[in-house]
XYZ file of C-alpha atoms in Angstrom:
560
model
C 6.161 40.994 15.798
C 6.023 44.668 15.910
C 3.171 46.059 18.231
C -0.234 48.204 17.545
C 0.832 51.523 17.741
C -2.385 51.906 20.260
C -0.906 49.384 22.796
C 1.882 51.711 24.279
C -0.727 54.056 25.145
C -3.037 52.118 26.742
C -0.168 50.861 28.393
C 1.358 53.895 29.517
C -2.874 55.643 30.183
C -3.503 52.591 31.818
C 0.092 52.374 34.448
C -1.085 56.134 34.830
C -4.568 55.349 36.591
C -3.295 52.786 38.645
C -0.776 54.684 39.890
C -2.875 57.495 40.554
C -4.862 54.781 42.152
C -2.122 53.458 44.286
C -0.860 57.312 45.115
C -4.772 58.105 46.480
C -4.366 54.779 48.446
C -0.974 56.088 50.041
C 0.537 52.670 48.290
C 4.147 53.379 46.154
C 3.650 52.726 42.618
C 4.674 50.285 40.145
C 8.390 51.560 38.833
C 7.477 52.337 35.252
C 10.529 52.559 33.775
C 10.769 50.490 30.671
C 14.418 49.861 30.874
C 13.755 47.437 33.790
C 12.392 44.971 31.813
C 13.286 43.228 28.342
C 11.425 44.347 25.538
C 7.979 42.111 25.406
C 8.427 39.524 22.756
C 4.912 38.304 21.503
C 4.522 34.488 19.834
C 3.003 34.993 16.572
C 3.317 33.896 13.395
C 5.857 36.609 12.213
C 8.278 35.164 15.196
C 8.527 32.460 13.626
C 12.080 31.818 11.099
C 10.766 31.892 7.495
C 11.722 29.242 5.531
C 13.874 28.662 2.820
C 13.153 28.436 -1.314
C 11.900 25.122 -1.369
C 13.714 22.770 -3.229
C 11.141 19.944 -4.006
C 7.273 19.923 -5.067
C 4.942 17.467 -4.497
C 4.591 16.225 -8.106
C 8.407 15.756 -8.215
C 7.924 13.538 -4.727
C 5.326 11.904 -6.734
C 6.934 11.131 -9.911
C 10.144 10.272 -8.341
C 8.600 7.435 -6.227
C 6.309 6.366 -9.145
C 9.728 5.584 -10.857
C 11.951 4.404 -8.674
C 9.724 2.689 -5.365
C 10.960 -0.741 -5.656
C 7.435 -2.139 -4.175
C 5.539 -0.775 -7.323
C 8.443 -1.971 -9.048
C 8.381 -5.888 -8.042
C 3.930 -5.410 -8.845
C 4.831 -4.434 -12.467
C 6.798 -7.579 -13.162
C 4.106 -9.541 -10.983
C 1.848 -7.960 -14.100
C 4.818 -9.171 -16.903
C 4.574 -12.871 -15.187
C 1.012 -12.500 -15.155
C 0.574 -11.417 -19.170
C 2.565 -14.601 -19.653
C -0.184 -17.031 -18.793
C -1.860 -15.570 -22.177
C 0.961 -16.560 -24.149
C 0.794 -19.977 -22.561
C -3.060 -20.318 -23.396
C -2.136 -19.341 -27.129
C 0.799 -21.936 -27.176
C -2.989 -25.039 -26.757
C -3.369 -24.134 -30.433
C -0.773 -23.513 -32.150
C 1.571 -26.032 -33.600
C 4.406 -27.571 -31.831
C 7.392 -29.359 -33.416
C 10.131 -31.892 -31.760
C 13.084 -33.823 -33.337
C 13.990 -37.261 -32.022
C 17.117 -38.762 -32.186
C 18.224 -42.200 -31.415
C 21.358 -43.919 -32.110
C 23.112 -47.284 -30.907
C 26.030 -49.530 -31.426
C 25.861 -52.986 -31.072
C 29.176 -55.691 -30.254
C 28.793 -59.335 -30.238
C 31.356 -61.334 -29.233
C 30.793 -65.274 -30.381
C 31.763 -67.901 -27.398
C 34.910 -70.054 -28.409
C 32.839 -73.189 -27.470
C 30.646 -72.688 -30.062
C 33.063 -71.407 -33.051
C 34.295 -74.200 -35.380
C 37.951 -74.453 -35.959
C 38.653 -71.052 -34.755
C 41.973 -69.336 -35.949
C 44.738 -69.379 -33.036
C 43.944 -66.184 -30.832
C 41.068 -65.476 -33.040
C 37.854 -64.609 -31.644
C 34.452 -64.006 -34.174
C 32.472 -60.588 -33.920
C 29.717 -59.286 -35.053
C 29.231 -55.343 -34.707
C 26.149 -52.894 -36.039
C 25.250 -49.500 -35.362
C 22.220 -47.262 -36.209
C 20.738 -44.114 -36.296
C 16.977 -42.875 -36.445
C 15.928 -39.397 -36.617
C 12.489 -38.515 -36.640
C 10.472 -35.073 -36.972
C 7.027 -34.897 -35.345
C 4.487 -31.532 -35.962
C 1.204 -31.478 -34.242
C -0.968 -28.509 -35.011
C -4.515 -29.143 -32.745
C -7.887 -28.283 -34.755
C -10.328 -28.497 -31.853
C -9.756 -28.411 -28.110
C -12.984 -29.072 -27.045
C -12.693 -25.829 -25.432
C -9.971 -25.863 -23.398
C -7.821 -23.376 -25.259
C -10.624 -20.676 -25.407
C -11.206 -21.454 -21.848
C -7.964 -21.001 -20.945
C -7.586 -17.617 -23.105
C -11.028 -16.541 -21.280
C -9.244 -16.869 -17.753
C -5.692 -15.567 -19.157
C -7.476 -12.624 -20.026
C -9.422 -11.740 -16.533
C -6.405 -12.721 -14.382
C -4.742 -10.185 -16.220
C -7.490 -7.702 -15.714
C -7.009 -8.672 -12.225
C -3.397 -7.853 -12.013
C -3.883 -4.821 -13.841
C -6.244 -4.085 -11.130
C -3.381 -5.215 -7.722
C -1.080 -2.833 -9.525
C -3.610 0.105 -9.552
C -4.135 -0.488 -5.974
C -0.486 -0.589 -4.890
C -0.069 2.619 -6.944
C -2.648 4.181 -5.048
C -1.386 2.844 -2.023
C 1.833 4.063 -2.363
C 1.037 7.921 -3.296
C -1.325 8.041 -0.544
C 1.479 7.034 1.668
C 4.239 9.576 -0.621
C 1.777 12.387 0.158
C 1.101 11.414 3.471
C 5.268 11.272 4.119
C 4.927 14.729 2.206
C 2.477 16.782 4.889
C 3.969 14.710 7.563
C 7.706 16.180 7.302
C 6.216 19.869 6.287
C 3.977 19.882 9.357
C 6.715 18.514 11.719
C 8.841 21.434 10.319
C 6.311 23.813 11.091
C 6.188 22.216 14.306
C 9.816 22.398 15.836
C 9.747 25.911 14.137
C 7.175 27.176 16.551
C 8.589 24.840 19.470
C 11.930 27.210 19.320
C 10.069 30.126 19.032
C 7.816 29.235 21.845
C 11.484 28.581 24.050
C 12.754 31.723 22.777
C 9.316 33.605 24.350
C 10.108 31.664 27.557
C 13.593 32.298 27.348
C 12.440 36.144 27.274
C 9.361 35.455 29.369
C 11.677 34.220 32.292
C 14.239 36.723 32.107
C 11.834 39.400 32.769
C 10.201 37.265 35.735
C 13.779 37.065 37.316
C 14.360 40.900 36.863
C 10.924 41.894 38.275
C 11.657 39.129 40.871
C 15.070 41.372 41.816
C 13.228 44.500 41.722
C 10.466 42.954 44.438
C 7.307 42.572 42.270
C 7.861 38.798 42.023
C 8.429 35.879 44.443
C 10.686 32.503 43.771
C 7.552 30.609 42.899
C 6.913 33.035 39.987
C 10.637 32.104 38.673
C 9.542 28.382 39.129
C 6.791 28.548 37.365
C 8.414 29.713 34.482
C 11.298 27.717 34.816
C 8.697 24.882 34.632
C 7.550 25.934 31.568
C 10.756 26.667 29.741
C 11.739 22.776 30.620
C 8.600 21.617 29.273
C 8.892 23.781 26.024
C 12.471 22.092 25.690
C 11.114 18.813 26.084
C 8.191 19.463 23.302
C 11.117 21.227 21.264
C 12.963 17.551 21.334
C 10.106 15.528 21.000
C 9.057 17.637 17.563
C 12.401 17.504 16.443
C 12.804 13.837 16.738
C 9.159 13.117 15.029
C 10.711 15.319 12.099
C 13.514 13.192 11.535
C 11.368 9.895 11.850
C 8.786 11.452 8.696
C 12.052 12.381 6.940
C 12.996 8.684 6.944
C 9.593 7.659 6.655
C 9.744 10.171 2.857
C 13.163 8.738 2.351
C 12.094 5.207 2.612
C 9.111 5.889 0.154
C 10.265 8.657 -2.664
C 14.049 7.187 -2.645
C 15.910 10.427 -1.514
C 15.893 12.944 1.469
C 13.331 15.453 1.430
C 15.086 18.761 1.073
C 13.004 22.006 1.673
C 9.209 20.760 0.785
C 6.982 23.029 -1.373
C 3.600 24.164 0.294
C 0.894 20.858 -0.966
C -0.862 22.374 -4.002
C -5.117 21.682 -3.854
C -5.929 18.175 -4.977
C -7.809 17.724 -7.878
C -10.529 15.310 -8.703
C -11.943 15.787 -4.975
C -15.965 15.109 -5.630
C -18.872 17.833 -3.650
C -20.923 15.361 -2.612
C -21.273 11.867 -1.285
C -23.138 10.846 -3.983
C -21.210 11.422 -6.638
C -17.885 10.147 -4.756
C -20.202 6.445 -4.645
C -20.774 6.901 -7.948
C -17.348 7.162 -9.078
C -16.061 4.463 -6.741
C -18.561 1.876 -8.661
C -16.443 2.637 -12.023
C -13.304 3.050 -10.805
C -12.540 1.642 -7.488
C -9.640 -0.994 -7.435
C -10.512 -3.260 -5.486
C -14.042 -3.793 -6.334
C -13.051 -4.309 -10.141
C -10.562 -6.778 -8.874
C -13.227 -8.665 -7.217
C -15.412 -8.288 -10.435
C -12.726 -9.385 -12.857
C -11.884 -12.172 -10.643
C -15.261 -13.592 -10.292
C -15.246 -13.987 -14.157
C -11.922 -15.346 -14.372
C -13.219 -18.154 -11.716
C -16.429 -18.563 -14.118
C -14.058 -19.186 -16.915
C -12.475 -21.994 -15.145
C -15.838 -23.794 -14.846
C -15.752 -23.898 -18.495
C -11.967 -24.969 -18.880
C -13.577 -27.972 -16.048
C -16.199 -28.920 -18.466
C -13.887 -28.713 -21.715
C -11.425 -31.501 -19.970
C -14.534 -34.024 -20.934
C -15.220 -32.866 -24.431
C -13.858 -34.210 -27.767
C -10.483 -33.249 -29.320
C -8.833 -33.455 -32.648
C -5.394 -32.869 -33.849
C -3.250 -33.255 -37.007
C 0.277 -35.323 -36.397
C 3.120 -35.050 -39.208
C 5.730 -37.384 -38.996
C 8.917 -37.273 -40.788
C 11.990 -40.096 -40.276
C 14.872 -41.234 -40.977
C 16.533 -44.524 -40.458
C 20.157 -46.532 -41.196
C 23.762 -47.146 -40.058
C 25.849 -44.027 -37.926
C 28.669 -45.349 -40.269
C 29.405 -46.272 -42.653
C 26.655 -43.706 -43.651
C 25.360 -44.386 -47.233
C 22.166 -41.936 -48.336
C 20.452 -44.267 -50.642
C 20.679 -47.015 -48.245
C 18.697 -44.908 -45.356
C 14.926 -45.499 -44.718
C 12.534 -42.654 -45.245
C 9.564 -42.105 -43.983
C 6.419 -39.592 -44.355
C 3.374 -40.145 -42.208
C 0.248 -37.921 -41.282
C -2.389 -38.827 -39.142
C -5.922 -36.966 -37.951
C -6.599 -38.093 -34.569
C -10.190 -37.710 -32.560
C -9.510 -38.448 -28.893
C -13.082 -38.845 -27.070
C -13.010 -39.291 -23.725
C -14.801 -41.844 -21.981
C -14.173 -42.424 -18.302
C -11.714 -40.492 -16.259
C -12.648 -41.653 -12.713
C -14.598 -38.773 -11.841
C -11.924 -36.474 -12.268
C -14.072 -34.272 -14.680
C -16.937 -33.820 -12.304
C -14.896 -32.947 -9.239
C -13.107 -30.496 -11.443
C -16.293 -28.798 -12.212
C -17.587 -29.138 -9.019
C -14.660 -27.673 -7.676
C -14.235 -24.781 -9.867
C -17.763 -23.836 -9.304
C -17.621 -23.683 -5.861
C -14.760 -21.168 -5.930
C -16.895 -19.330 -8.358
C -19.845 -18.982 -5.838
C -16.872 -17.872 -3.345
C -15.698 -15.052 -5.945
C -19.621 -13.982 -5.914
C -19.893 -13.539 -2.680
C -16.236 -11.837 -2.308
C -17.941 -9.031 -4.788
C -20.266 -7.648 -2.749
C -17.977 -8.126 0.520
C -15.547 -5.752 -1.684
C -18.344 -3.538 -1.808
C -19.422 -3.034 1.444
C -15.653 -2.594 2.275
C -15.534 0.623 -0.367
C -18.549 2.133 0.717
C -17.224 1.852 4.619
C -13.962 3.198 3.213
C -15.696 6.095 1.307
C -17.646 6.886 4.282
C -14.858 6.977 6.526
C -12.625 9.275 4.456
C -15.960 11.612 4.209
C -16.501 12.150 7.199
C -12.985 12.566 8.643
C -12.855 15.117 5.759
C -15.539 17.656 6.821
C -14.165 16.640 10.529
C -10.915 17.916 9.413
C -12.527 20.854 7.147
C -14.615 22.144 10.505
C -12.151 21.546 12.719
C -9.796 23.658 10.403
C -12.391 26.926 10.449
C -12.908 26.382 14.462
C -8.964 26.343 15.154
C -8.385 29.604 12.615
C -10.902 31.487 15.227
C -9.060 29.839 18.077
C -5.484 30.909 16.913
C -6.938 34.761 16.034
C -8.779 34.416 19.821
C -5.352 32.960 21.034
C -3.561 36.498 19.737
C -5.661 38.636 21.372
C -5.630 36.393 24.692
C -2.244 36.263 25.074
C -1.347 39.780 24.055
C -4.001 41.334 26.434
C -2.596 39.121 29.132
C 0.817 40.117 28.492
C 0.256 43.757 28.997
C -1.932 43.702 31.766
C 0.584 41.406 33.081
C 2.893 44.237 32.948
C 0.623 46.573 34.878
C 0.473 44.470 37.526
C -3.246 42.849 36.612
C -2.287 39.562 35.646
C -0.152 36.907 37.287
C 3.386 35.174 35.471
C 0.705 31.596 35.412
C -1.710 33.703 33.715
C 0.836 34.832 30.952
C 2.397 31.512 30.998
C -1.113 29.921 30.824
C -2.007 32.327 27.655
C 1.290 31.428 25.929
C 0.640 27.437 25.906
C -3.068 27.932 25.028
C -1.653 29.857 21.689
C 1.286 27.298 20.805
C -0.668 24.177 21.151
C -3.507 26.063 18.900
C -1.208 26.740 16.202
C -0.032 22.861 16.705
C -3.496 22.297 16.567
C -4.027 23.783 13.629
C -1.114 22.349 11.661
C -2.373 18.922 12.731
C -5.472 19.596 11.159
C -4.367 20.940 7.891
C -2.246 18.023 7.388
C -5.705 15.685 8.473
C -7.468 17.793 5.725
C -4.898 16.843 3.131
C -4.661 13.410 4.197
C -8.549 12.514 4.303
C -8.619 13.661 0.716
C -5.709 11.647 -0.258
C -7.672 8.791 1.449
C -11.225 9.635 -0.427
C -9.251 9.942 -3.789
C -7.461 6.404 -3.466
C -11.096 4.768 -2.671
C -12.209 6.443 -5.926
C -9.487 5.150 -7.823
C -8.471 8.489 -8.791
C -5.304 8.514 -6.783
C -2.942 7.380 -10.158
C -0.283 9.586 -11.644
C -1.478 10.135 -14.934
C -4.462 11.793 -13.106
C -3.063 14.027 -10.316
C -0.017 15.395 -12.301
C 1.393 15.984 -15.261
C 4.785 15.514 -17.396
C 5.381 12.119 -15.548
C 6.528 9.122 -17.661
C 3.890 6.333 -17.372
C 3.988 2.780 -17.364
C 1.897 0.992 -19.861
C 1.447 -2.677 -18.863
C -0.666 -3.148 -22.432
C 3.786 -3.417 -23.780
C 4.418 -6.297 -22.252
C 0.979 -8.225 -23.441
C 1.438 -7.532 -26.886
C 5.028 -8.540 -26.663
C 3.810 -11.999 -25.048
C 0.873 -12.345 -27.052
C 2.842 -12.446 -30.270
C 5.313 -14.400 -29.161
C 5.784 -17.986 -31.712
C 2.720 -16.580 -33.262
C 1.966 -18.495 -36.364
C -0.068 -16.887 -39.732
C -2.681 -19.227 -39.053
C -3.910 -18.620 -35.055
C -6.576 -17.065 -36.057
C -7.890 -19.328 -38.442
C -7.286 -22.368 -35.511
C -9.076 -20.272 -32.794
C -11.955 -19.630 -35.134
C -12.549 -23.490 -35.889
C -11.923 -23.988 -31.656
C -14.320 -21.649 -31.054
C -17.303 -24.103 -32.610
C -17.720 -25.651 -29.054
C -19.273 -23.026 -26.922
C -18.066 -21.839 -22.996
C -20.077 -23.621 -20.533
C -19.750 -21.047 -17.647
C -23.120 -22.218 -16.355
C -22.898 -21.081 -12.653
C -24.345 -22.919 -9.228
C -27.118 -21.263 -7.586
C -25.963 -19.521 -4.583
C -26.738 -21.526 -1.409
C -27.277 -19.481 2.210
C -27.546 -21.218 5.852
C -31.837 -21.613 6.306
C -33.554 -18.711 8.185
C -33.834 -18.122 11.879
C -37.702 -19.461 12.946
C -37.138 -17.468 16.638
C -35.902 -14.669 17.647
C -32.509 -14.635 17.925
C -31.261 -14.021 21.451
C -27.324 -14.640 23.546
C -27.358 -18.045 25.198
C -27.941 -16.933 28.908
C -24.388 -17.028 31.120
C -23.835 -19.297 33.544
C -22.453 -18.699 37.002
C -19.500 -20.711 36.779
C -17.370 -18.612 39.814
C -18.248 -18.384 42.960
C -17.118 -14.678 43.871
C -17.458 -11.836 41.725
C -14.794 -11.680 39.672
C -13.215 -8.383 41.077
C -13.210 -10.456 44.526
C -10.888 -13.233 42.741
C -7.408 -12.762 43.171
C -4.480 -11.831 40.419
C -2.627 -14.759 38.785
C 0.929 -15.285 39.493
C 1.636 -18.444 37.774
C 1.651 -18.776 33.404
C 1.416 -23.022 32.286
C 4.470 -22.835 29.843
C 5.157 -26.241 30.678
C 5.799 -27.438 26.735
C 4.315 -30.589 25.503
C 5.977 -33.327 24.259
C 7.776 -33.784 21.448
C 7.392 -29.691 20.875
C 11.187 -28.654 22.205
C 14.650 -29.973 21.280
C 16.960 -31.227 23.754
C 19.389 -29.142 25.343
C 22.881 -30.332 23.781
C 25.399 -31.642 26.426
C 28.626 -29.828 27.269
C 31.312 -31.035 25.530
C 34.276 -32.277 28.356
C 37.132 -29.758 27.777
């Protein structure tokens, strides 16, 4: 840091009045040769070792751990298994097809009591064999519901994990941008923990040479000795925390972060609580996955209902019949059969009406879980707010507090060197400037980090919103892959015909616990000790007796 030229003169004016002071007095005056003492070495920002061409942005941190994170990863195929149960609701009406085989051999052997003048060594036998093959084809006309049903809950469930994987998305690039400010900041921070030993290194060579010359005393060389061991302790402290974010980014992106680019503005931060509510109600994760799985639960009410409605289905049957071998065409049965089957149900035990009864209790459940996911976004949104201006004020305060810190120490230094200021004094004004620029980095990085936090309550933290050129999943792939799968040219006819009985999804009102008719007050306490309880004494047994039939038996020592 190279000094205002105006500081050696008021040095030099002001080591000229006080020893013109000191001569009046008939004191000896302060040697004033500079050569006595090191060259003052002041702790600002230009002390500090610039660093390198970065190497790595925080979009490339980003895309790299959208790609290759292995917990987003295993939540995309959770979506794949999840599109499956679509395919599966299909598969209710669209035709299915078996072949049945069944084949046998048959070996009588006649008892010689009963044979009539049997030949010597001869033994009569009778011996058949036969095959039957037979091709069955069902293709259902009505389900009584069940197959729409059962599309209608495919459908939300898949909203719903559409939903889990925008949340773990978000989750995971507000923790890749929180690994991101976390190793820059602890970089920042072990740079200004050496420079603040170098100072000290400096700080108590010049104590120990005024301390030779007479100015200073042994406790002066202490004190500063002090200080340098607790700047080396910081120093190892910040340099460990550094390598713990580094494996923290690691862990996260997939690779080591290198030399971090400064973090670029976020975009998509809202100006004003309002509108951040607003957006949250459209696009927050968790609340849509509450919504969408409300009306998945509503369509299994009507799945419940459908089990007790009518069904019909068409059955083609096509056989065959006759001998494994010899094996003589003409002499094989054929056979062509269709059938148009109604199945009505009757009486299943009750199993219908606990199924509904069931399904719309967890229903009710899912209602009340949407405005619990609610009330957890808007303390979330709140939360980030707030520590967001927090973090924005506290930012403007510590700027004035690092420029105040400056001047501080720098006055004390050279007034310190003209004999006005003590070595705790310069010591004191030293640590009051590093831990404000810690201070400071600390709160740029809680800045950062409370927007990060705002923007994944919004459900704008997703990469195809804060960056650009990344290659995005698209889960909507794998559904049409799954939906089309054993598709037949007429599904759509059959799910138009199944769609003649109509969705029950008739809901249960929602029930509460009655209304308090008092006031609500605590049960009063009851003195159940004696003494106060700061006049009992400590414990100094713990019951870990076990209890029986909770431990295994200790296994006996074998006899050598």
């Amino acid at each position: 840091m190279i000094m205002r030229p105006e500081y050696p003169v008021r040095v030099a004016l002001f080591a000229v009045l006080i020893g013109a002071v000191l001569s009046a007095a008939g004191a000896q005056p302060m040697p004033a040769d500079p050569r006595q003492y090191p060259p003052p070495v002041l702790p600002f920002d230009d002390d500090i070792v610039s660093e390198p061409l970065p190497t790595v942005t925080l979009a490339e941190a980003i895309a790299q751990a959208y790609r290759a994170n292995p917990t987003i990863g295993a939540q995309r195929y959770e979506l794949r298994a999840t599109d499956e149960t679509l395919a599966q609701a299909l598969a209710q009406i669209r035709t299915t097809a078996e072949l049945q085989v069944a084949g046998g051999y048959d070996d009588n052997v006649q008892a010689r009591a009963r044979q009539e003048n049997p030949p010597l060594g001869a033994r009569p036998t009778t011996a058949d064999n036969d095959l039957t093959a037979q091709l069955v084809v069902i293709q259902p006309l009505l389900t009584g519901g069940r197959a729409r049903a059962a599309v209608a809950t495919a459908n939300e469930d898949i909203r719903v994990g559409r939903e889990v994987l925008r949340r773990a998305e978000g989750d995971l690039l507000a923790q890749v941008i929180a690994a991101y400010v976390d190793v820059r900041r602890d970089a920042q921070a072990v740079g200004i923990r050496r420079t603040n030993l170098r100072v000290l290194d400096a700080t108590l060579g010049e104590v120990i040479a005024r301390r030779d010359a007479g100015e200073l005393t042994r406790t002066d060389i202490a004190q500063a000795q002090v200080q340098r061991a607790a700047a080396l302790v910081q120093l190892n402290a910040a340099e460990g925390q550094l390598e713990i974010s580094r494996s923290t980014y690691a862990a996260l992106v997939g690779e080591d972060p290198g030399v971090l680019a400064s973090e670029p503005p976020l975009p998509l931060v809202p100006g004003s609580i309002d509108a951040a509510f607003d957006i949250a109600e459209r696009h927050n994760p968790e609340f849509a996955q509450a919504i969408h799985a409300e009306r998945a639960s509503r369509a299994r009410i009507a799945a419940a209902r459908a089990e007790g409605n009518p069904s019909l289905s068409l059955r083609g049957t096509a056989s065959l019949t006759g001998q494994v071998a010899p094996s003589l065409l003409p002499r094989t049965d054929q056979g062509l059969s269709g059938r148009l089957t109604l199945t009505v149900p009757l009486s299943q035990g009750g199993r219908v009406g606990s199924l509904i009864a069931q399904a719309a209790d967890r229903n009710s459940a899912d209602r009340f879980r949407i405005d619990a996911a609610r009330r957890q976004m808007v303390s979330n949104i709140s939360t980030a707010w707030n520590q967001m201006v927090v973090s924005a004020r506290n930012l403007d305060a510590q700027a004035a507090q690092l420029e105040a810190g400056r001047v501080f120490y720098e006055g004390t230094f050279e007034e310190y060197r003209a004999g006005l200021r003590s070595t705790f004094d310069v010591l004191f004004a030293q640590n009051s400037l590093r831990d404000t620029q810690i201070g400071l980095l600390a709160s740029r990085r809680d800045l950062y980090v409370a927007q990060t936090a705002l923007l994944r309550q919004l459900g704008q933290l997703e990469v195809a919103k804060i960056i650009t050129g990344a290659a995005l999943y698209e889960p909507g792939a794998n559904l049409r892959r799954s939906q089309t799968r054993s598709a037949l040219p007429w599904d759509g006819a059959v799910r138009a015909l199944d769609r003649i009985t109509p969705l029950n999804q008739h809901q249960q009102r929602l029930e509460s616990p009655p209304r308090l008719l008092e006031v609500p007050a605590i049960v009063p306490a009851r003195a159940t000790m004696s003494p106060a309880p700061g006049n009992l004494p400590l414990t100094t047994r713990t019951p870990i007796t076990p209890l029986p039939e909770t431990t295994g038996i200790p296994a006996r020592r074998k006899r050598p």
